Short mmCIF file of C-alpha atoms (C1' of nucleotides) in Angstrom, two decimals:
data_model
loop_
_atom_site.label_atom_id
_atom_site.label_comp_id
_atom_site.label_asym_id
_atom_site.label_seq_id
_atom_site.Cartn_x
_atom_site.Cartn_y
_atom_site.Cartn_z
CA MET A 65 -3.95 13.67 -22.65
CA SER A 66 -4.00 11.17 -19.92
CA LEU A 67 -2.45 10.49 -16.56
CA THR A 68 -1.33 7.06 -15.27
CA VAL A 69 -1.14 6.74 -11.46
CA CYS A 70 0.47 3.57 -9.97
CA THR A 71 0.43 2.42 -6.33
CA TRP A 72 2.60 -0.26 -4.93
CA ASN A 73 3.59 -1.47 -1.45
CA ILE A 74 7.27 -2.15 -2.24
CA ASN A 75 8.36 -3.59 1.14
CA SER A 76 11.74 -1.82 1.15
CA VAL A 77 12.65 0.55 -1.71
CA ARG A 78 16.40 -0.13 -1.50
CA ILE A 79 16.23 -3.86 -1.79
CA ARG A 80 13.82 -3.69 -4.72
CA LEU A 81 15.36 -0.92 -6.89
CA PRO A 82 15.95 -3.27 -9.81
CA ILE A 83 12.34 -4.22 -10.10
CA VAL A 84 11.10 -0.65 -9.71
CA ARG A 85 12.77 -0.15 -13.07
CA GLU A 86 10.91 -3.07 -14.51
CA VAL A 87 7.60 -1.82 -13.12
CA VAL A 88 8.25 1.61 -14.64
CA GLU A 89 9.05 0.12 -18.05
CA ARG A 90 5.91 -2.03 -18.07
CA LEU A 91 3.30 0.34 -16.57
CA LYS A 92 4.82 3.66 -17.68
CA PRO A 93 3.31 5.58 -14.72
CA ASP A 94 3.29 9.34 -14.67
CA VAL A 95 2.97 9.23 -10.89
CA LEU A 96 4.27 6.29 -8.83
CA CYS A 97 3.20 6.02 -5.19
CA LEU A 98 5.11 3.61 -2.95
CA GLN A 99 4.37 2.39 0.58
CA GLU A 100 6.60 0.63 3.10
CA THR A 101 9.76 2.17 1.68
CA LYS A 102 11.55 1.45 4.99
CA CYS A 103 14.06 4.18 4.30
CA GLN A 104 14.89 7.49 5.95
CA ASP A 105 14.65 10.43 3.64
CA ASP A 106 18.39 11.20 3.72
CA LYS A 107 19.15 7.62 2.58
CA PHE A 108 16.60 7.51 -0.27
CA PRO A 109 18.02 6.46 -3.65
CA LEU A 110 17.06 9.68 -5.34
CA ASN A 111 19.41 9.45 -8.31
CA ALA A 112 18.16 6.04 -9.30
CA ILE A 113 14.54 7.36 -9.29
CA ARG A 114 15.49 10.39 -11.34
CA ASP A 115 17.22 8.15 -13.83
CA MET A 116 13.86 6.42 -14.38
CA GLY A 117 12.34 9.76 -15.42
CA PHE A 118 10.86 11.01 -12.19
CA GLU A 119 12.32 14.44 -11.60
CA HIS A 120 9.80 15.25 -8.84
CA ILE A 121 9.89 13.33 -5.62
CA ALA A 122 7.99 13.68 -2.38
CA LEU A 123 9.21 11.71 0.58
CA ASN A 124 7.83 10.92 3.99
CA GLY A 125 10.11 8.23 5.37
CA GLN A 126 11.41 7.00 8.72
CA LYS A 127 14.05 4.54 9.80
CA GLY A 128 13.42 0.86 9.53
CA TRP A 129 9.72 0.61 8.76
CA HIS A 130 6.61 2.24 7.29
CA GLY A 131 7.37 5.24 4.97
CA VAL A 132 5.73 6.47 1.75
CA ALA A 133 7.10 8.19 -1.37
CA THR A 134 5.53 9.70 -4.47
CA PHE A 135 7.45 10.16 -7.73
CA SER A 136 6.19 12.24 -10.72
CA ARG A 137 7.13 13.20 -14.31
CA HIS A 138 5.15 16.40 -13.73
CA PRO A 139 6.02 19.13 -11.23
CA PHE A 140 4.24 19.58 -7.93
CA VAL A 141 2.42 22.73 -7.08
CA ASP A 142 1.97 21.54 -3.53
CA ILE A 143 3.16 18.74 -1.18
CA GLY A 144 1.49 17.64 2.10
CA ARG A 145 2.21 15.22 4.87
CA GLY A 146 -0.49 14.05 7.25
CA GLU A 147 0.15 12.68 10.63
CA PHE A 148 -2.42 10.51 12.46
CA CYS A 149 -2.91 9.08 15.95
CA GLY A 150 -0.08 11.26 17.30
CA LYS A 151 2.52 8.49 16.76
CA GLY A 152 4.82 10.32 14.40
CA ASP A 153 4.50 7.49 11.85
CA ALA A 154 5.29 8.15 8.19
CA ARG A 155 2.05 6.95 6.60
CA HIS A 156 0.90 9.66 4.22
CA VAL A 157 2.21 12.02 1.58
CA SER A 158 0.15 14.03 -0.94
CA VAL A 159 1.20 15.88 -4.08
CA THR A 160 -0.78 18.28 -6.28
CA LEU A 161 -0.04 18.46 -10.05
CA GLY A 162 -1.13 21.34 -12.29
CA PRO A 163 -3.55 21.13 -15.13
CA GLU A 164 -0.69 20.57 -17.58
CA ALA A 165 -0.30 17.05 -16.09
CA GLY A 166 -3.18 16.11 -18.46
CA LEU A 167 -6.49 16.26 -16.61
CA GLY A 168 -7.48 19.82 -17.37
CA LYS A 169 -7.58 20.77 -13.71
CA PRO A 170 -5.08 20.32 -10.87
CA VAL A 171 -5.09 16.86 -9.39
CA THR A 172 -4.06 15.99 -5.79
CA VAL A 173 -2.83 12.44 -5.20
CA HIS A 174 -2.98 11.16 -1.53
CA ASN A 175 -0.72 8.21 -0.84
CA PHE A 176 -1.58 6.25 2.28
CA TYR A 177 -0.18 3.35 4.23
CA VAL A 178 -2.84 2.28 6.74
CA PRO A 179 -1.59 0.32 9.78
CA ALA A 180 -1.78 -3.42 9.31
CA GLY A 181 -3.42 -4.09 12.70
CA GLY A 182 -1.62 -7.08 14.13
CA ASP A 183 -3.11 -10.49 14.65
CA VAL A 184 -6.03 -10.36 17.09
CA PRO A 185 -9.09 -8.56 15.72
CA ASP A 186 -10.08 -7.02 19.09
CA PRO A 187 -9.10 -3.43 19.99
CA GLU A 188 -9.34 -4.27 23.72
CA LEU A 189 -6.79 -6.95 23.50
CA ASN A 190 -4.58 -5.74 20.65
CA PRO A 191 -3.30 -2.16 20.61
CA LYS A 192 -2.28 -2.53 16.89
CA PHE A 193 -5.89 -3.23 15.91
CA ALA A 194 -7.03 -0.27 18.07
CA HIS A 195 -4.49 1.86 16.26
CA LYS A 196 -5.83 0.74 12.85
CA LEU A 197 -9.44 1.56 13.75
CA SER A 198 -8.39 4.99 15.19
CA PHE A 199 -6.40 5.77 12.09
CA LEU A 200 -9.40 5.06 9.87
CA ASP A 201 -11.57 7.27 12.05
CA GLU A 202 -9.07 10.11 11.83
CA VAL A 203 -8.59 9.99 8.09
CA THR A 204 -12.41 9.79 7.67
CA ALA A 205 -12.72 13.07 9.61
CA TRP A 206 -9.65 14.73 8.18
CA PRO A 207 -10.74 18.18 6.93
CA THR A 208 -7.95 18.33 4.35
CA LEU A 209 -9.10 15.20 2.58
CA ARG A 210 -12.76 16.19 2.71
CA ALA A 211 -12.00 19.58 1.23
CA ASP A 212 -9.98 17.99 -1.57
CA ALA A 213 -12.76 15.62 -2.50
CA ALA A 214 -15.36 18.40 -2.56
CA ASP A 215 -13.21 21.03 -4.48
CA PRO A 216 -14.92 21.67 -7.87
CA ASP A 217 -11.71 23.24 -9.21
CA ARG A 218 -9.63 20.13 -8.62
CA HIS A 219 -9.56 16.39 -9.07
CA ALA A 220 -8.39 14.15 -6.28
CA VAL A 221 -7.14 10.58 -5.89
CA VAL A 222 -6.62 8.36 -2.84
CA VAL A 223 -4.23 5.46 -3.37
CA GLY A 224 -2.25 3.14 -1.25
CA ASP A 225 -2.01 0.07 0.95
CA LEU A 226 -5.27 0.48 2.95
CA ASN A 227 -4.71 -2.96 4.48
CA ILE A 228 -8.40 -3.85 4.16
CA ALA A 229 -10.07 -6.10 1.65
CA PRO A 230 -13.66 -4.82 1.73
CA LEU A 231 -15.64 -7.09 -0.69
CA GLU A 232 -16.24 -10.81 -0.50
CA THR A 233 -14.45 -11.15 -3.75
CA ASP A 234 -11.47 -9.19 -2.42
CA VAL A 235 -10.36 -12.28 -0.57
CA TRP A 236 -9.74 -15.91 -1.46
CA SER A 237 -12.25 -17.12 1.13
CA HIS A 238 -14.80 -14.66 2.65
CA ARG A 239 -15.94 -17.27 5.17
CA GLN A 240 -12.50 -18.18 6.33
CA LEU A 241 -11.26 -14.59 6.55
CA LEU A 242 -14.14 -12.97 8.43
CA THR A 243 -12.15 -13.19 11.66
CA VAL A 244 -8.83 -12.47 10.10
CA VAL A 245 -7.47 -8.91 10.37
CA SER A 246 -7.88 -7.18 6.97
CA HIS A 247 -11.41 -8.58 6.28
CA THR A 248 -13.26 -8.26 9.63
CA PRO A 249 -16.69 -6.51 9.57
CA VAL A 250 -15.53 -3.64 11.76
CA GLU A 251 -12.61 -2.77 9.47
CA VAL A 252 -14.80 -3.11 6.37
CA GLU A 253 -17.38 -0.79 7.96
CA LYS A 254 -14.77 1.76 8.78
CA LEU A 255 -13.22 1.66 5.35
CA GLY A 256 -16.72 2.15 3.99
CA ALA A 257 -17.11 5.28 6.16
CA PHE A 258 -13.73 6.55 4.92
CA GLN A 259 -14.83 6.03 1.30
CA ALA A 260 -18.23 7.65 1.89
CA SER A 261 -16.54 10.81 3.49
CA GLY A 262 -15.40 11.89 0.01
CA PRO A 263 -17.38 10.35 -1.41
CA TRP A 264 -14.61 8.46 -3.13
CA VAL A 265 -15.24 6.02 -6.02
CA ASP A 266 -13.50 2.66 -5.92
CA VAL A 267 -12.27 2.83 -9.51
CA MET A 268 -10.59 -0.56 -9.41
CA ARG A 269 -14.07 -2.03 -8.95
CA ASP A 270 -15.38 0.15 -11.78
CA MET A 271 -12.87 -1.66 -13.99
CA VAL A 272 -13.36 -5.17 -12.65
CA PRO A 273 -16.93 -6.08 -11.66
CA PRO A 274 -17.43 -6.89 -7.99
CA ALA A 275 -18.51 -10.43 -8.87
CA GLU A 276 -14.92 -11.22 -9.99
CA LYS A 277 -12.08 -11.97 -7.60
CA LEU A 278 -9.42 -9.31 -7.59
CA PHE A 279 -6.26 -9.47 -5.41
CA THR A 280 -3.12 -7.35 -4.95
CA TRP A 281 -1.40 -9.24 -2.19
CA TRP A 282 -0.27 -12.79 -1.60
CA SER A 283 1.51 -13.99 1.62
CA TYR A 284 5.25 -14.66 1.53
CA ARG A 285 4.55 -17.79 3.52
CA SER A 286 3.04 -19.77 0.62
CA PRO A 287 5.78 -21.65 -1.19
CA ASP A 288 4.21 -20.71 -4.50
CA PRO A 289 1.59 -17.96 -4.18
CA THR A 290 0.26 -18.49 -7.64
CA VAL A 291 -0.76 -22.04 -7.04
CA ASN A 292 -3.88 -21.71 -4.81
CA ASP A 293 -4.29 -17.97 -5.49
CA ARG A 294 -4.97 -17.20 -1.78
CA GLY A 295 -4.74 -13.48 -2.23
CA ARG A 296 -6.41 -10.38 -0.91
CA ARG A 297 -7.16 -6.92 -2.36
CA LEU A 298 -5.38 -4.64 0.15
CA ASP A 299 -4.29 -1.95 -2.27
CA HIS A 300 -6.74 0.60 -3.58
CA VAL A 301 -7.29 3.49 -6.03
CA TRP A 302 -10.16 5.80 -5.31
CA ALA A 303 -11.09 8.91 -7.32
CA SER A 304 -13.21 11.94 -6.64
CA ARG A 305 -16.49 11.86 -8.42
CA SER A 306 -15.48 14.27 -11.15
CA LEU A 307 -12.53 12.10 -12.10
CA ALA A 308 -13.86 8.61 -11.66
CA PRO A 309 -15.84 8.49 -14.97
CA ARG A 310 -12.51 9.31 -16.74
CA ALA A 311 -10.86 6.02 -15.65
CA ARG A 312 -9.77 4.42 -18.98
CA ALA A 313 -7.63 1.40 -18.10
CA MET A 314 -6.30 -0.56 -15.13
CA THR A 315 -3.48 -3.00 -14.71
CA VAL A 316 -2.87 -5.15 -11.67
CA LEU A 317 0.63 -6.43 -12.38
CA LYS A 318 0.07 -9.91 -10.97
CA GLU A 319 3.07 -11.38 -12.62
CA ALA A 320 5.31 -9.18 -10.46
CA ARG A 321 4.52 -11.52 -7.52
CA SER A 322 6.58 -14.17 -9.35
CA TRP A 323 9.67 -12.12 -10.07
CA GLN A 324 12.93 -12.63 -8.28
CA LYS A 325 12.88 -11.00 -4.77
CA PRO A 326 9.29 -9.81 -5.08
CA SER A 327 7.27 -7.65 -2.78
CA ASP A 328 4.27 -9.47 -1.31
CA HIS A 329 2.12 -6.75 -2.93
CA VAL A 330 1.92 -6.12 -6.70
CA PRO A 331 1.63 -2.69 -8.46
CA VAL A 332 -1.77 -1.36 -9.52
CA ALA A 333 -1.87 1.25 -12.35
CA LEU A 334 -4.88 3.34 -13.25
CA THR A 335 -5.03 5.58 -16.34
CA PHE A 336 -7.31 8.58 -16.41
CA GLY A 337 -8.01 10.33 -19.65
"C1'" DA B 164 -4.12 -24.16 6.94
"C1'" DT B 165 -2.60 -19.55 7.79
"C1'" DG B 166 1.89 -18.81 8.64
"C1'" DG B 167 5.68 -22.69 6.81
"C1'" DC B 168 8.63 -16.26 4.71
"C1'" DT B 169 10.84 -11.73 4.23
"C1'" DG B 170 13.12 -7.29 5.73
"C1'" DA B 171 15.35 -3.93 9.13
"C1'" DT B 172 18.23 -3.48 12.78
"C1'" DG B 173 22.77 -4.26 13.96
"C1'" DA B 174 25.86 -7.91 14.43
"C1'" DA B 175 22.05 -12.54 17.22
"C1'" DA B 176 17.69 -12.45 18.01
"C1'" DT B 177 13.60 -9.75 17.80
"C1'" DC B 178 9.99 -7.11 15.89
"C1'" DA B 179 6.83 -6.38 12.26
"C1'" DG B 180 4.10 -7.48 8.35
"C1'" DA B 181 -1.32 -9.11 7.39
#
DNA sequence: ATGGCTGATGAAATCAGA
């Protein structure tokens, strides 16, 4: 028995429905977590998702921007939606699957979309950056997440677009990105505190050694993002300590960045067995 | 050398992404 969890910032679920199908055929996820769905719940293309084999769907969307969604082949025993910084943003949804999903115990999958943080890496000058830092502080202290990580009767996973590339090899140029939002020391420190609050294991980096470059995002502004490979690892899969040793395989579907009408992020799939 | 692009909204230009 195994469980494959996939995370993908899709940058509009409606405009990219055709390649959702392609991603599902290639990665065969049991659980698919999307961010930046940009779709209110009552306009979500539920039937198309069900046709791909996901009978169980948990939404937390809003009009125009943000929004997360989690699809599953296995039923949910629980669904949760966190709200942070009192802004009413749709940036989190969690689902819990029973032991029959394949891991022997229930597993809770938290799907996050962390604020991007704007341009200027100074919380005094840039409210978006201040929001990003506050969001990280709140999720680090969130009792629900800490309880899930510590529960001996359950596995837990955190996935999503965390919008921070923590390691030097998570960006195309550590030196040049030190002052660019997504790789600044203050963000990396807060992401580290968030990770330590579980503690959560960065299973992508268990699968690909930290010495190797590993990216999940390439800017739309490059004419051909594959040419210079100026990417960043903004998307993450973390597992609770009981589950992390059971990571069996990972796929970063880099080729999806070159498909027609791509997202600027590519899907990441992790199989636990 | 990051921003030259992309998407949502709403019907043109602006905001946001990161």
